[in-house]
Coordinates of C-alpha atoms in Angstrom, one line a residue:
M1 CA -22.8 11.2 -8.0
E2 CA -24.6 12.4 -3.8
V3 CA -22.7 11.1 -1.1
G4 CA -24.0 8.5 0.9
M5 CA -25.4 6.5 -2.8
M6 CA -23.7 3.7 -4.4
Q7 CA -23.7 4.2 -8.4
A8 CA -20.6 4.4 -10.9
A9 CA -18.5 7.7 -10.8
A10 CA -19.2 9.1 -14.3
D11 CA -16.4 10.9 -16.6
E12 CA -18.2 14.1 -14.7
D13 CA -17.1 13.3 -11.5
F14 CA -13.2 12.9 -12.3
E15 CA -13.5 16.3 -14.9
K16 CA -15.1 18.0 -11.3
L17 CA -11.9 16.3 -9.4
W18 CA -9.3 17.5 -11.8
Q19 CA -10.2 21.6 -11.8
M20 CA -10.3 20.7 -8.2
V21 CA -7.2 20.1 -7.6
A22 CA -6.0 22.6 -11.4
D23 CA -8.2 25.7 -9.2
N24 CA -5.8 27.9 -8.0
S25 CA -8.8 29.7 -5.8
W26 CA -8.2 27.8 -3.2
K27 CA -6.6 30.1 0.7
L28 CA -2.4 28.6 1.7
E29 CA -2.5 27.0 5.3
Y30 CA 0.8 25.4 5.3
Q31 CA 3.9 25.2 3.2
H32 CA 7.2 23.3 4.2
E33 CA 9.6 21.6 1.8
E34 CA 7.3 20.5 -1.3
I35 CA 4.3 19.7 0.8
N36 CA 1.6 22.9 0.3
V37 CA -1.8 22.8 1.9
W38 CA -4.7 24.8 1.0
S39 CA -8.3 24.7 2.3
K40 CA -11.5 26.7 0.9
H41 CA -15.0 26.8 1.9
S42 CA -17.7 23.9 1.1
N43 CA -21.0 25.2 -1.2
S44 CA -23.3 22.3 0.8
T45 CA -21.3 22.7 4.6
D46 CA -20.0 24.6 6.8
L47 CA -16.3 22.2 6.6
K48 CA -13.6 23.2 4.4
I49 CA -12.4 22.0 1.4
V50 CA -8.6 20.5 1.6
K51 CA -5.7 19.4 -1.0
V52 CA -2.8 19.1 -0.6
K53 CA 0.1 18.6 -2.8
T54 CA 3.9 16.9 -2.7
T55 CA 6.5 15.6 -5.1
F56 CA 8.0 12.2 -4.1
H57 CA 11.0 12.8 -7.2
D58 CA 12.5 8.7 -6.2
V59 CA 8.2 6.9 -6.3
D60 CA 7.2 5.1 -9.7
M61 CA 3.7 7.1 -10.9
W62 CA 2.8 2.9 -11.4
L63 CA 3.5 1.5 -8.0
L64 CA 2.5 4.7 -6.0
F65 CA -1.1 3.8 -7.5
D66 CA -0.5 -0.1 -6.2
L67 CA -0.2 1.3 -2.8
L68 CA -3.1 2.7 -2.7
M69 CA -5.3 0.4 -4.4
D70 CA -3.7 -2.6 -1.7
G71 CA -5.7 -3.5 0.8
D72 CA -3.5 -5.8 2.3
Y73 CA -0.2 -3.9 2.2
R74 CA -2.3 -0.8 4.4
P75 CA -1.7 -2.4 7.8
V76 CA 1.9 -2.1 6.9
W77 CA 1.3 2.0 7.1
D78 CA -1.5 2.5 8.3
T79 CA -1.5 3.2 11.7
C80 CA -4.5 5.0 12.1
M81 CA -6.1 1.5 10.6
V82 CA -8.7 -0.2 13.2
A83 CA -10.5 -2.1 10.4
S84 CA -10.9 -2.4 6.7
Y85 CA -12.1 -4.6 3.9
T86 CA -14.0 -4.7 0.0
I87 CA -17.3 -5.8 0.7
G88 CA -18.3 -5.5 -3.4
Y89 CA -16.9 -4.6 -6.5
I90 CA -20.0 -2.3 -8.8
N91 CA -17.8 -2.4 -12.1
P92 CA -14.4 -3.8 -12.7
N93 CA -13.1 0.2 -11.7
N94 CA -15.7 0.2 -8.8
D95 CA -15.7 -0.5 -5.4
V96 CA -16.7 -0.2 -2.2
G97 CA -15.4 -1.6 1.0
Y98 CA -15.4 -0.8 5.0
Y99 CA -12.9 1.4 6.6
A100 CA -12.4 1.5 10.5
M101 CA -10.0 4.0 12.3
S102 CA -8.9 5.3 15.3
C103 CA -9.0 9.0 16.6
P104 CA -7.1 10.8 19.3
P105 CA -9.2 11.3 23.0
P106 CA -11.0 12.0 23.5
I107 CA -13.0 11.8 20.0
Q108 CA -14.3 7.9 19.7
N109 CA -13.0 6.2 17.4
R110 CA -14.7 6.6 13.2
D111 CA -15.9 4.2 11.2
F112 CA -16.6 4.9 6.9
V113 CA -18.6 3.3 3.3
L114 CA -15.8 3.9 0.9
Q115 CA -16.6 3.6 -2.3
R116 CA -13.7 4.1 -4.7
S117 CA -13.7 4.8 -8.7
W118 CA -10.4 4.5 -10.6
L119 CA -9.3 4.8 -13.6
A120 CA -6.4 5.6 -16.4
T121 CA -6.7 8.8 -17.3
P122 CA -5.0 12.5 -16.7
K123 CA -7.8 13.1 -15.4
G124 CA -10.1 12.2 -12.6
V125 CA -12.9 12.9 -9.7
S126 CA -14.6 12.4 -5.8
H127 CA -16.9 14.3 -4.4
I128 CA -15.1 14.0 -0.7
T129 CA -11.3 11.8 -1.3
G130 CA -9.6 12.6 -4.5
Y131 CA -6.2 11.3 -5.0
V132 CA -4.8 12.4 -8.7
I133 CA -1.4 11.6 -9.5
E134 CA 0.4 12.8 -12.7
P135 CA 4.7 12.2 -13.6
L136 CA 6.7 14.0 -13.3
P137 CA 7.6 15.8 -16.6
G138 CA 10.9 14.7 -18.8
K139 CA 11.5 12.3 -15.9
S140 CA 12.0 8.2 -16.1
K141 CA 11.2 8.6 -12.4
G142 CA 9.3 11.1 -10.0
L143 CA 5.5 12.1 -9.5
T144 CA 3.4 14.6 -8.0
L145 CA 0.4 13.4 -5.8
A146 CA -2.5 16.3 -5.4
Y147 CA -4.5 15.1 -2.6
V148 CA -8.5 16.4 -2.1
S149 CA -10.8 15.5 0.8
A150 CA -13.5 16.9 3.0
T151 CA -15.0 13.9 5.0
D152 CA -17.7 14.7 7.4
P153 CA -16.6 12.0 10.9
R154 CA -20.5 12.8 11.8
G155 CA -20.5 13.1 15.8
A156 CA -20.6 15.9 17.7
I157 CA -17.8 17.3 17.5
P158 CA -16.6 20.6 16.6
T159 CA -16.6 21.8 13.0
W160 CA -13.2 23.7 13.3
A161 CA -11.4 20.6 15.2
V162 CA -12.3 18.8 12.0
N163 CA -11.0 21.2 10.2
K164 CA -7.8 22.0 12.3
G165 CA -7.8 18.1 12.3
T166 CA -7.3 17.8 9.3
Q167 CA -5.1 20.2 8.1
Y168 CA -2.7 19.2 9.9
F169 CA -3.3 14.9 9.3
A170 CA -2.5 16.6 5.8
P171 CA 0.7 16.5 4.9
K172 CA 1.5 13.9 8.1
M173 CA 0.0 11.8 6.1
M174 CA 2.0 12.8 2.6
K175 CA 5.1 12.0 4.0
T176 CA 3.9 8.2 5.3
L177 CA 2.9 7.1 2.1
H178 CA 6.1 8.7 0.7
K179 CA 7.7 6.3 3.3
A180 CA 5.6 3.3 2.9
C181 CA 6.3 3.9 -1.7
R182 CA 10.0 2.8 -0.5
G183 CA 9.0 -0.6 0.9
Y184 CA 6.2 -1.7 -1.2
L185 CA 8.6 -3.2 -3.7
E186 CA 9.5 -5.6 -1.2
W187 CA 6.8 -6.5 0.6
K188 CA 5.1 -7.3 -2.8
Q189 CA 7.6 -9.4 -3.9
L190 CA 6.6 -11.7 -0.5
H191 CA 2.9 -11.4 -0.8
S192 CA 0.7 -12.5 -3.8
P193 CA 3.3 -10.0 -6.0
G194 CA 0.7 -11.1 -9.3
F195 CA -2.4 -10.5 -7.4
K196 CA -4.0 -6.7 -8.6
P197 CA -7.7 -7.4 -9.6
W198 CA -7.2 -3.1 -10.0
L199 CA -5.5 -4.3 -12.9
Y200 CA -7.2 -7.4 -13.8
P201 CA -11.1 -7.8 -12.7
E202 CA -10.8 -11.5 -13.4
Q203 CA -8.7 -11.4 -10.4
M204 CA -11.7 -9.8 -8.1
D205 CA -13.4 -13.1 -6.2
H206 CA -15.6 -10.2 -4.2
P207 CA -19.4 -10.4 -4.8
K208 CA -20.8 -8.0 -7.6
L209 CA -23.0 -5.7 -6.0
L210 CA -25.9 -4.8 -8.6
V211 CA -27.0 -1.2 -9.0
E212 CA -30.0 -1.8 -10.6
Q213 CA -30.8 1.5 -8.7
D214 CA -28.9 4.1 -7.0
T215 CA -28.7 2.2 -2.9
T216 CA -27.3 4.6 -0.5
V217 CA -25.1 3.4 3.0
N218 CA -28.4 4.3 4.9
G219 CA -31.9 3.6 3.3
T220 CA -33.4 0.9 2.2
N221 CA -31.6 -0.6 0.1
E222 CA -28.9 -1.5 2.7
I223 CA -24.9 -2.5 1.2
P224 CA -23.4 -4.6 3.7
L225 CA -21.6 -4.2 6.5
N226 CA -20.9 -7.6 8.7
D227 CA -22.9 -5.6 10.9
K228 CA -20.4 -2.6 11.6
G229 CA -22.2 0.8 11.6
T230 CA -21.2 3.9 9.4
N231 CA -20.5 7.4 11.5
G232 CA -19.1 9.2 9.1
E233 CA -19.3 9.7 5.0
S234 CA -16.5 8.9 2.2
Q235 CA -15.9 8.7 -1.3
E236 CA -12.6 7.7 -2.8
T237 CA -11.7 7.7 -6.7
V238 CA -8.2 7.4 -7.3
L239 CA -7.6 8.3 -11.2
F240 CA -3.7 9.7 -12.7

């Protein structure tokens, strides 16, 4: 899967993410309590790839999966989000959406087209951003969460600033996610508790995106963006 191309994730894409999570050759950048942040240089860009791993002892893995997939809950916990919506879906395990985020001054806000691919399997991958969630061995509750990211926000932002910002943002995001998990179950009971299109494809109510050939974000076969442009690229893969 290439950055900027819209196509369903293949098994080898998921395998690459799993290999990145399992790889021990990363440089440790941050360690506090149960949050660890590593980095390594990318072969294709000056941006560093960042890997974060943490443990939530009091969270069920399926609850975290639902939280990450539930766009209606995101405004409750994601303080960086300016706007977000689903554009359409490729198949029951791949969708495409728009996401705009606020940035601290003097950096202008950034927006992205996100393709998400998810699979309930012990392994998985994405070239840019990916999550791997695994249950704690021998425990009825609890999980380990690994997060890999190499998002390019584009624009006149120095590479060193992007790298440092990502390393700062990553552990903060882990703490935010943990806090959001504690409130999600109660919130979901009051907001369409049975609506989970990421688990029940028959509930998908967005347009199906026909990918008869590779479709690019900014090429001749453009993805509709409700008249909003994008100044960044990212892809997400949520897997188990």
